[in-house]
PDB file of C-alpha atoms in Angstrom:
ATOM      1  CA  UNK W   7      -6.771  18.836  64.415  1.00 51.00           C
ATOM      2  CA  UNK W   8      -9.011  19.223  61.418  1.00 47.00           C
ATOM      3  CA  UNK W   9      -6.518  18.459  58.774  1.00 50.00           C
ATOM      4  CA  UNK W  10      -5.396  15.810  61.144  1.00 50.00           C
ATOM      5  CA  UNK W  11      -8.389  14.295  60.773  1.00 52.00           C
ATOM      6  CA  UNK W  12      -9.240  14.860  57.482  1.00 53.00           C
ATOM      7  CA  UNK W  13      -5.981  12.545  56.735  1.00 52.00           C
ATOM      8  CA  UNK W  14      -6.522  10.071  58.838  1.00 54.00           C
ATOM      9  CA  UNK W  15      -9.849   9.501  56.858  1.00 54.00           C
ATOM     10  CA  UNK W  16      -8.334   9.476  53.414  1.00 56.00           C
ATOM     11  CA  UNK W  17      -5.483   6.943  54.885  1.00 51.00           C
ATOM     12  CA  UNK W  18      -8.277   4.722  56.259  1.00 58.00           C
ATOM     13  CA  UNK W  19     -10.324   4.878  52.715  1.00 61.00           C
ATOM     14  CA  UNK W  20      -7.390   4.101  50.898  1.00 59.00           C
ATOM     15  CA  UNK W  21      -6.477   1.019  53.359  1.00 58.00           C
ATOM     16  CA  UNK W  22     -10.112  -0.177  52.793  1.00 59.00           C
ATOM     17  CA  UNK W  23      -9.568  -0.144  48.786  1.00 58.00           C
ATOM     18  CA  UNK W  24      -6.589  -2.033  49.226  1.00 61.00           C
ATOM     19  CA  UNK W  25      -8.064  -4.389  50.852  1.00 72.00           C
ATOM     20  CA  UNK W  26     -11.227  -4.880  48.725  1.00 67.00           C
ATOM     21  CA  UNK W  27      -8.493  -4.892  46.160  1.00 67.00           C
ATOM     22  CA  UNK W  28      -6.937  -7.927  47.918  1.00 72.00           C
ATOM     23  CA  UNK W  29      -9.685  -9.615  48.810  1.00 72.00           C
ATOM     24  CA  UNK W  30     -10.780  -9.957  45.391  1.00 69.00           C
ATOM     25  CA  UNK W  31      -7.328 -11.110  43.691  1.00 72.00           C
ATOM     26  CA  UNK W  32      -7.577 -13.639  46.757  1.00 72.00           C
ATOM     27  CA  UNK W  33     -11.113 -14.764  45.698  1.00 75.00           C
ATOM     28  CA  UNK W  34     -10.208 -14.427  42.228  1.00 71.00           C
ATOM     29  CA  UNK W  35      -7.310 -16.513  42.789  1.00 72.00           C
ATOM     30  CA  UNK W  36      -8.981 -19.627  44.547  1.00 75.00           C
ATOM     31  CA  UNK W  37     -11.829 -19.678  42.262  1.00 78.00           C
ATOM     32  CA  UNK W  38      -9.310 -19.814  38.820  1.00 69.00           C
ATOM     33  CA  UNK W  39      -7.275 -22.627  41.292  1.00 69.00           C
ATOM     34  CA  UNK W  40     -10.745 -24.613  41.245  1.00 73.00           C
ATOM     35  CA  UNK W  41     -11.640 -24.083  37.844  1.00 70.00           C
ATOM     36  CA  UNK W  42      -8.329 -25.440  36.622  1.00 72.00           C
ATOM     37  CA  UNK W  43      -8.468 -28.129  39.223  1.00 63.00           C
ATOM     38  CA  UNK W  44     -11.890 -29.065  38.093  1.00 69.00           C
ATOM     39  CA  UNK W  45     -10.572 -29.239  34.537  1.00 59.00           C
ATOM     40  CA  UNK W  46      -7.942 -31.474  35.228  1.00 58.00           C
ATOM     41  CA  UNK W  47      -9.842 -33.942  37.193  1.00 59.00           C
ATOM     42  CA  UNK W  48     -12.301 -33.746  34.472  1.00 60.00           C
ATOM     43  CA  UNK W  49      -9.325 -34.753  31.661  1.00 55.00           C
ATOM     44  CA  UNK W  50      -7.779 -37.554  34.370  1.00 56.00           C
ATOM     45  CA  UNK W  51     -11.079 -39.141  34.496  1.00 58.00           C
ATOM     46  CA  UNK W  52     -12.054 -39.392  30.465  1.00 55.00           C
ATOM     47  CA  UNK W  53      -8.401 -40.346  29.811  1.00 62.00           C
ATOM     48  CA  UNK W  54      -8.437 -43.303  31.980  1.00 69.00           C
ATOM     49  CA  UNK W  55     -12.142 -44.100  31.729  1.00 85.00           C
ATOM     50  CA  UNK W  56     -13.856 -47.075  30.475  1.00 88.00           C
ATOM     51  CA  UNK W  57     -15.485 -47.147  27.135  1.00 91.00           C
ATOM     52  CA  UNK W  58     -19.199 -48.204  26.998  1.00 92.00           C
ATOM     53  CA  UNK W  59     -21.174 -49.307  24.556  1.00 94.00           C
ATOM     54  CA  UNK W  60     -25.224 -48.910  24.185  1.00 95.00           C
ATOM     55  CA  UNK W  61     -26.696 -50.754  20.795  1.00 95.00           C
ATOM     56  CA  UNK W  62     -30.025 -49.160  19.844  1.00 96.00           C
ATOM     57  CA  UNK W  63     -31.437 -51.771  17.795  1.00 95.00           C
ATOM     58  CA  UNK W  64     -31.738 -54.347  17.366  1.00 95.00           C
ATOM     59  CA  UNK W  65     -33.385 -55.743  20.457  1.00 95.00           C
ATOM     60  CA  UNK W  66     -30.765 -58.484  21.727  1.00 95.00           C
ATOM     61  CA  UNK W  67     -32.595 -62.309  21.142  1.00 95.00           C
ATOM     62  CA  UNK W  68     -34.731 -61.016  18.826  1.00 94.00           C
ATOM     63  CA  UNK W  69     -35.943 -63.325  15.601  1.00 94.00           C
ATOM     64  CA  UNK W  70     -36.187 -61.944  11.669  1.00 94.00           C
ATOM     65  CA  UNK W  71     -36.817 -63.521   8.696  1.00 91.00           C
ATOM     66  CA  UNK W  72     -33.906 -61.227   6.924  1.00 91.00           C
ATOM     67  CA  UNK W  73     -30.597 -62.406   5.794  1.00 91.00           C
ATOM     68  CA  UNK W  74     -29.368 -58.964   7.013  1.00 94.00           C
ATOM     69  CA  UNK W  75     -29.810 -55.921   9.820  1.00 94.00           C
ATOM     70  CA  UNK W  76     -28.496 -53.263  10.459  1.00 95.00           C
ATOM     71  CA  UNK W  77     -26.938 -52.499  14.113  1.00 96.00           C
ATOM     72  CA  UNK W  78     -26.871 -49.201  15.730  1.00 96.00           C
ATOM     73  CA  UNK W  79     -25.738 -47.806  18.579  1.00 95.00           C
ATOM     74  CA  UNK W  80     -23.184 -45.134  20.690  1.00 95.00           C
ATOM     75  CA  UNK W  81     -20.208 -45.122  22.623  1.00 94.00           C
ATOM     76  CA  UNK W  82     -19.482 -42.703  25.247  1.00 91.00           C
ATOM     77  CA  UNK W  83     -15.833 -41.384  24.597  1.00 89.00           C
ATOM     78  CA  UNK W  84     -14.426 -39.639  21.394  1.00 88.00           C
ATOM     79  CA  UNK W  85     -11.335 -41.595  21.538  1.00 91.00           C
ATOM     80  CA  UNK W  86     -13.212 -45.156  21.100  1.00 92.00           C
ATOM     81  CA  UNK W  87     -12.101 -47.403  18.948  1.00 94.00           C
ATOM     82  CA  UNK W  88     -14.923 -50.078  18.104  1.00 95.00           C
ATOM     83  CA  UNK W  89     -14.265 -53.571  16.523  1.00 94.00           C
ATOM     84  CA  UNK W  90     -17.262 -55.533  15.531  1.00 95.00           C
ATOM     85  CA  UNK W  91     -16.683 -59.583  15.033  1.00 94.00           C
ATOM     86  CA  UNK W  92     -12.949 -58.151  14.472  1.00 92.00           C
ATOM     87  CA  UNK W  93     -14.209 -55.392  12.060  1.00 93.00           C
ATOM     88  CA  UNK W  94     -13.154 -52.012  12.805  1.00 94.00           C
ATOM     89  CA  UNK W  95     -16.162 -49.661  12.503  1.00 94.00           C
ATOM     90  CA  UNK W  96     -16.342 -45.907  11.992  1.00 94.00           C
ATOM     91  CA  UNK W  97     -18.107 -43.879  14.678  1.00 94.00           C
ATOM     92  CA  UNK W  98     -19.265 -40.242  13.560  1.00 94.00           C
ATOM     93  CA  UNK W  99     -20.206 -38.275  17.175  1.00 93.00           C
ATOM     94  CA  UNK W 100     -20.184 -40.963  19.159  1.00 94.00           C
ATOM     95  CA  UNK W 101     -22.565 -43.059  16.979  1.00 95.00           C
ATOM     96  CA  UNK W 102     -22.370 -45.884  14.920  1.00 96.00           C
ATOM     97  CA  UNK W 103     -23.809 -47.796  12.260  1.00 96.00           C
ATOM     98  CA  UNK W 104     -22.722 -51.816  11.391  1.00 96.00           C
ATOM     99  CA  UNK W 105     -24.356 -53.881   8.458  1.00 95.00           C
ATOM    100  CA  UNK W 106     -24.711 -57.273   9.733  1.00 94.00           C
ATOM    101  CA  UNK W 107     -25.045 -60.728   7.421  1.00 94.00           C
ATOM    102  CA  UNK W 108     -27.212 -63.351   9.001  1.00 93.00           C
ATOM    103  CA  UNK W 109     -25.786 -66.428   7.811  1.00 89.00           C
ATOM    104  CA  UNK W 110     -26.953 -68.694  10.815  1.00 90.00           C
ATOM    105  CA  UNK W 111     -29.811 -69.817  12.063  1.00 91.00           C
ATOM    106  CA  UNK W 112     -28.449 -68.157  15.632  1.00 94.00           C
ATOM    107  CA  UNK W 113     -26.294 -65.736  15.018  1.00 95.00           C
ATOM    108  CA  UNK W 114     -23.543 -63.936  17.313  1.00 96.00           C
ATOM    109  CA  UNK W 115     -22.513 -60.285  16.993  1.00 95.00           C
ATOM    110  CA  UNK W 116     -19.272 -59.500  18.834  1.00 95.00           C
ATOM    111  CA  UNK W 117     -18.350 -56.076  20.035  1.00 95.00           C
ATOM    112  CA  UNK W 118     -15.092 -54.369  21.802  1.00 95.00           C
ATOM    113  CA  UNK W 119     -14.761 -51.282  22.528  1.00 94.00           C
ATOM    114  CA  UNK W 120     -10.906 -49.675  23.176  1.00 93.00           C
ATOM    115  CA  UNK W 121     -10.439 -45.999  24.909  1.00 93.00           C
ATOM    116  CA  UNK W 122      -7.218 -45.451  23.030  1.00 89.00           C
ATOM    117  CA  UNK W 123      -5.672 -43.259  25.523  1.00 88.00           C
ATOM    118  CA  UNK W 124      -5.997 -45.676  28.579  1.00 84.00           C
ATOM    119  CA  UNK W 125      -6.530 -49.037  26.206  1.00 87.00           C
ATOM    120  CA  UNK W 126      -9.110 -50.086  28.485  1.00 90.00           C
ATOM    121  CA  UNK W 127     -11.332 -52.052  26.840  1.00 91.00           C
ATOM    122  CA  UNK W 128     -15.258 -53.645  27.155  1.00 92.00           C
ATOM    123  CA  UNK W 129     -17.185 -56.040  25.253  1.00 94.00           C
ATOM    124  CA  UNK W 130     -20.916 -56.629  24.401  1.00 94.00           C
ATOM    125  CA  UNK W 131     -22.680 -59.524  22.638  1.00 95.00           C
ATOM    126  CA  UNK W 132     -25.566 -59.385  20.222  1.00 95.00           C
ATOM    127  CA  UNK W 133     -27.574 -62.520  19.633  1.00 96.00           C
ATOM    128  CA  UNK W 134     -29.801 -62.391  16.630  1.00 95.00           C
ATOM    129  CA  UNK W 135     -31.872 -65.132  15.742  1.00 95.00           C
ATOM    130  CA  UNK W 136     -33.203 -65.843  11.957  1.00 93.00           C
ATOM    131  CA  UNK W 137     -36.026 -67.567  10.853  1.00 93.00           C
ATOM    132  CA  UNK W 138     -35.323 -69.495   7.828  1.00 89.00           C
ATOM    133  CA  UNK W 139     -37.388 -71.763   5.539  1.00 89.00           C
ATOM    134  CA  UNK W 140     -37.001 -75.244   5.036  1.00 89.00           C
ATOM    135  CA  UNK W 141     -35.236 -74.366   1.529  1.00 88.00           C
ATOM    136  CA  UNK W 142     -32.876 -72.211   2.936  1.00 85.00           C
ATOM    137  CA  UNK W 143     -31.762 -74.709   6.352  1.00 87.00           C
ATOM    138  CA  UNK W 144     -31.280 -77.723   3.694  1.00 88.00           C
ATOM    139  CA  UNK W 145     -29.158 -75.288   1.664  1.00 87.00           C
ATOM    140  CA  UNK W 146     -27.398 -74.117   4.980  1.00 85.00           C
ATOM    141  CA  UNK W 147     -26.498 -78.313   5.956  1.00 89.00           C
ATOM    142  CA  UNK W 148     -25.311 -78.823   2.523  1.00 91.00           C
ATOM    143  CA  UNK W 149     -22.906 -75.985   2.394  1.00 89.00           C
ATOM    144  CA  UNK W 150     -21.710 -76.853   5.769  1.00 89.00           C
ATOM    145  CA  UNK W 151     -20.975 -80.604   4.849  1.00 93.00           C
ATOM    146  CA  UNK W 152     -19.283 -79.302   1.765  1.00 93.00           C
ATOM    147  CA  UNK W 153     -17.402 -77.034   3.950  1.00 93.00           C
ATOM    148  CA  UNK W 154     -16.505 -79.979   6.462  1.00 93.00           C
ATOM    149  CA  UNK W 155     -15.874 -82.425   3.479  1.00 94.00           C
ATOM    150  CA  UNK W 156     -13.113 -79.912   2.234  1.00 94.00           C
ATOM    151  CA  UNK W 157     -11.074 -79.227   5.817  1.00 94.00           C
ATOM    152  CA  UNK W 158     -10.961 -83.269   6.172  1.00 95.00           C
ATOM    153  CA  UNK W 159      -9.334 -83.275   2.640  1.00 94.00           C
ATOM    154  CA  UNK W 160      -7.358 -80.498   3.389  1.00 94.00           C
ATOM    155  CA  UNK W 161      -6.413 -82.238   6.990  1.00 95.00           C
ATOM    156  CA  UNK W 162      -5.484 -85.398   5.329  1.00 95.00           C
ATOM    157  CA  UNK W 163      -3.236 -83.985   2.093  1.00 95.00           C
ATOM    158  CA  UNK W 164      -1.772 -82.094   4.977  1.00 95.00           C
ATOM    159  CA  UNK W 165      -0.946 -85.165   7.031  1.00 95.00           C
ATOM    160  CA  UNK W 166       0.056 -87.175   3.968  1.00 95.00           C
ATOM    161  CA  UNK W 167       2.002 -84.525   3.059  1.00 95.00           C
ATOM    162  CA  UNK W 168       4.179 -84.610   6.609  1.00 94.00           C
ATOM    163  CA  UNK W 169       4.520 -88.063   6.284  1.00 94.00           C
ATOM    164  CA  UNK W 170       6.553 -88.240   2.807  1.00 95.00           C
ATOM    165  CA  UNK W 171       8.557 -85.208   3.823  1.00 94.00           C
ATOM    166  CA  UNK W 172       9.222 -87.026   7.334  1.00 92.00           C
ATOM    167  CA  UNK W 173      10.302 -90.159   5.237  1.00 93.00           C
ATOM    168  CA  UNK W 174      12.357 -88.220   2.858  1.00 94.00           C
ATOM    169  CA  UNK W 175      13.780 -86.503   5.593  1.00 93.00           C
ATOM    170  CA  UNK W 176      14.792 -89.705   7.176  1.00 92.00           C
ATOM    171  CA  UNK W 177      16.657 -91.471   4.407  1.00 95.00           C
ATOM    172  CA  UNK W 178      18.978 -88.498   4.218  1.00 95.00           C
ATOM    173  CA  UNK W 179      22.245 -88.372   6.235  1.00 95.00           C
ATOM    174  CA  UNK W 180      20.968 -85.917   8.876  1.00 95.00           C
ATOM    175  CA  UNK W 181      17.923 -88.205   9.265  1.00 95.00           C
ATOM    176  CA  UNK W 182      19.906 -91.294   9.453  1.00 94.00           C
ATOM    177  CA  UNK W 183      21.659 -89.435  12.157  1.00 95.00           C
ATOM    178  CA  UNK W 184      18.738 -88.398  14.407  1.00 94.00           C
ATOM    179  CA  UNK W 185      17.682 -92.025  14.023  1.00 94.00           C
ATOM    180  CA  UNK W 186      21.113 -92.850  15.596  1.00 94.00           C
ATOM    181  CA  UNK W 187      21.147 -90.725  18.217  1.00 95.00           C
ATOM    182  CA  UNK W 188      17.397 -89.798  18.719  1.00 94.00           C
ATOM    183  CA  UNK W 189      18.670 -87.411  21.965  1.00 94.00           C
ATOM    184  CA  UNK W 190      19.748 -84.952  19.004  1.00 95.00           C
ATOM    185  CA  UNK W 191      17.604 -82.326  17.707  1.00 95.00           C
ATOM    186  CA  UNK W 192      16.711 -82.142  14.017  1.00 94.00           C
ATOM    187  CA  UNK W 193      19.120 -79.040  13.744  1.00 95.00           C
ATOM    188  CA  UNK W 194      21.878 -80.635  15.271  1.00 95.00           C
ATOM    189  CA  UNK W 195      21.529 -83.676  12.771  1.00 95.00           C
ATOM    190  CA  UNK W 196      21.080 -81.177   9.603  1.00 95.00           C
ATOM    191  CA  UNK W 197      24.264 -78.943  11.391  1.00 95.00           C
ATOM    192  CA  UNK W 198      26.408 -82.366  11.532  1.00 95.00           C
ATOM    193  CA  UNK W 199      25.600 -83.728   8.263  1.00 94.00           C
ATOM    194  CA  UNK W 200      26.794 -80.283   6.763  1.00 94.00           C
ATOM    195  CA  UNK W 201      29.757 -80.804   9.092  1.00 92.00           C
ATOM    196  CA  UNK W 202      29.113 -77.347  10.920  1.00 92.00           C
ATOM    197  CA  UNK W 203      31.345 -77.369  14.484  1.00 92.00           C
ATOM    198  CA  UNK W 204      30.319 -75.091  17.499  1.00 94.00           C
ATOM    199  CA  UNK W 205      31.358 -75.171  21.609  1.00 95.00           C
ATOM    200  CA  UNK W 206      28.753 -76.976  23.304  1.00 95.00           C
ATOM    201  CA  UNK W 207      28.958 -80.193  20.597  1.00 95.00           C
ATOM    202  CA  UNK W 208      29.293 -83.618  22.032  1.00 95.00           C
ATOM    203  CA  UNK W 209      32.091 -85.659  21.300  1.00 95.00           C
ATOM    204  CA  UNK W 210      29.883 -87.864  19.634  1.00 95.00           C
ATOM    205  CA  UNK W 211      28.991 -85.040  17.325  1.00 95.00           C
ATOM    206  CA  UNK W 212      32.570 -84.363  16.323  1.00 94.00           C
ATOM    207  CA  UNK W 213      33.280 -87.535  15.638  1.00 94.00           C
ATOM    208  CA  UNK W 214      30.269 -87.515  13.466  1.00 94.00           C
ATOM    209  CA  UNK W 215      31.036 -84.262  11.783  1.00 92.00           C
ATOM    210  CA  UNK W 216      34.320 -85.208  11.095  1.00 90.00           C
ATOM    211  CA  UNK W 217      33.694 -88.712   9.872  1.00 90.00           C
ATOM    212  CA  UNK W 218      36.140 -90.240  12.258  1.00 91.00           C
ATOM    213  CA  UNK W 219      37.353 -90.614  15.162  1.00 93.00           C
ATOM    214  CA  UNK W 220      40.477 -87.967  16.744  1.00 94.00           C
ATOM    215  CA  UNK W 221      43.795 -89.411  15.541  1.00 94.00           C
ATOM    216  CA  UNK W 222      45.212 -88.430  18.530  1.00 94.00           C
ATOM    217  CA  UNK W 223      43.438 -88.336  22.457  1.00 93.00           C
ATOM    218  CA  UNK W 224      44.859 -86.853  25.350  1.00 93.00           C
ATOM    219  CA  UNK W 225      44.239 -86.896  28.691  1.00 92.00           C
ATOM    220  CA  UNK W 226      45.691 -84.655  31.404  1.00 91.00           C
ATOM    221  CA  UNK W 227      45.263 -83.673  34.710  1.00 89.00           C
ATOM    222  CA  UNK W 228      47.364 -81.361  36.641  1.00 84.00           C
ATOM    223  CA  UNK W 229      45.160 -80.835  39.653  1.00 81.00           C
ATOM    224  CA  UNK W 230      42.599 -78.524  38.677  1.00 83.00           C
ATOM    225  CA  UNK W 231      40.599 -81.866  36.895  1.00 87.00           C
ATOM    226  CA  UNK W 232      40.790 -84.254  34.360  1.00 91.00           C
ATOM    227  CA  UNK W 233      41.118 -82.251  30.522  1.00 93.00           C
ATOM    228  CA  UNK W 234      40.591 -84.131  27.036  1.00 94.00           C
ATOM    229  CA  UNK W 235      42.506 -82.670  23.540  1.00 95.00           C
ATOM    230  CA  UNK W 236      41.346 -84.689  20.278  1.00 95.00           C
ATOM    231  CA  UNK W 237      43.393 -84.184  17.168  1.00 95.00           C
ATOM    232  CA  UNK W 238      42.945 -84.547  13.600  1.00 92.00           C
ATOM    233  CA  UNK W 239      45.988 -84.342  11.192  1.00 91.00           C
ATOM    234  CA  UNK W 240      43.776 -84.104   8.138  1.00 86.00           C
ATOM    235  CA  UNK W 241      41.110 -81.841   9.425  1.00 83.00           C
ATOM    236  CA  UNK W 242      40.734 -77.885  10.199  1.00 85.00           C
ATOM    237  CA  UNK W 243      40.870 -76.940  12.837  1.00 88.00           C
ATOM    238  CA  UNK W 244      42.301 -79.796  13.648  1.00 90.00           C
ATOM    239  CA  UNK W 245      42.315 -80.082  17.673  1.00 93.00           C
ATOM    240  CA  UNK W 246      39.482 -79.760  20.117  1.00 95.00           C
ATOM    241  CA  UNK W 247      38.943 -79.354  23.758  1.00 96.00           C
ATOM    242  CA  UNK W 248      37.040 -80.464  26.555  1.00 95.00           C
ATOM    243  CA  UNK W 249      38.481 -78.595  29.508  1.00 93.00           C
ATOM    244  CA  UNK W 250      35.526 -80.467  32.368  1.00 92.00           C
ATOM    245  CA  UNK W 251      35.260 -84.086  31.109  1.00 92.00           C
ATOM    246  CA  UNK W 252      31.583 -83.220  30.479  1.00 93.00           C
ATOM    247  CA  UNK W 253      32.281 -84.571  26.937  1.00 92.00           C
ATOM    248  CA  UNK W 254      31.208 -81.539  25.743  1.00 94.00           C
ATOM    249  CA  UNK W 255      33.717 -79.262  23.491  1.00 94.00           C
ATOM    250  CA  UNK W 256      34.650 -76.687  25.095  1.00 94.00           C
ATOM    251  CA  UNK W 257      37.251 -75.159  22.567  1.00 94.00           C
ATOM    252  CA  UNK W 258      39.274 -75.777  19.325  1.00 93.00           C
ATOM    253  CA  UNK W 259      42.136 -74.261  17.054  1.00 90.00           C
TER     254      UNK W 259
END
């Protein structure tokens, strides 16, 4: 009974490491499960997360009598990709720095931020006033007339331009023709002056193309609807074929 007893104990002490031995693979288990889960939500969220952008200084609205500042500030994510009035800008740690030319008397500072994994995107706008002196606004209205002066040139060489290529254009043969018919498009007048043929044509266009009309036109019907065949003897291919009486070609050989 002793011995029976004795084994009964060392049976029960080795169930009861067992299950220790369980329990903690079990609680080992579900805490590894959350860790990784944790992880992952972690990575889900940053990938598809919106950029944000915080500028240090210079106060927004503020006024300075420099013709330049310099703008600082952070983004949140690592994969950001900043553009600043369409200039891309290095960030080192999630700062960056951005020399800025004040060549206004207000002056606006653009700013979009990209999370190149999820290409979601915000912007931010800086406005920076500068004082100026009385030299420096009369110099600013001349070089903007001059600037306005030159585009108005520029627009009206431009425009002049147009115009003698538009009359050029019209005195030749495929401007004659678009004159003619003005339902044509400029490329099917310059296609038809170089005497180019493709299905979908008018007959008005082979007649042009060919520079006269079929030698030979017949008409048939056999039931199924009235069908056109135009014939040159001089010209290749020589016959053509509107198989709907759309007047459009719809074949030739």
């Amino acid at each position: 009974m002793k011995i029976n007893h004795i084994c009964i104990a060392g049976f029960k002490e080795k169930i009861n490491k067992i299950t220790k031995k369980e329990i903690f693979l079990k609680m080992f288990g579900i805490i590894l499960s959350t860790a990784i889960a944790t992880f992952l939500i972690i990575v889900v969220i940053l990938y598809f997360k919106t950029p944000t952008i915080t500028i240090l200084e210079p106060q927004n609205d503020s006024s300075v009598q420099t013709t330049t500042i310099m703008v600082k500030g952070t983004v949140n994510l690592a994969t950001t990709k900043l553009l600043v009035n369409n200039h891309m800008v290095e960030i080192k740690r999630g700062k960056f720095n951005y020399k800025w030319f004040l060549t206004e008397e207000k002056n606006i500072l653009h700013l979009v931020a990209t999370n190149e994994n999820s290409n979601k995107t915000i912007e931010s706008v800086l406005n920076i006033n500068r004082i100026m002196t009385e030299e420096e606004k009369i110099a600013l209205e001349v070089q903007k007339k001059a600037v306005l002066e030159a585009q108005e040139k520029a627009e009206e060489e431009r425009k002049a331009k147009e115009l003698a290529e538009q009359k050029t254009w019209e005195q030749s043969k495929a401007g004659k023709l678009c004159t003619k018919y003005p339902l044509w498009t400029k490329e099917d007048c310059e296609n038809i002056a170089n005497r180019k043929l493709w299905i979908g044509m008018t007959y008005d266009m082979l007649v042009e193309s060919s520079g006269s009309k079929p030698d030979s036109a017949h008409l048939s019907n056999y039931g199924d609807g009235t069908r056109w065949q135009w014939c040159w003897y001089d010209y290749n291919p020589s016959c053509f074929y509107d198989d709907n009486n759309d007047g459009i070609i719809d074949a030739y050989n």
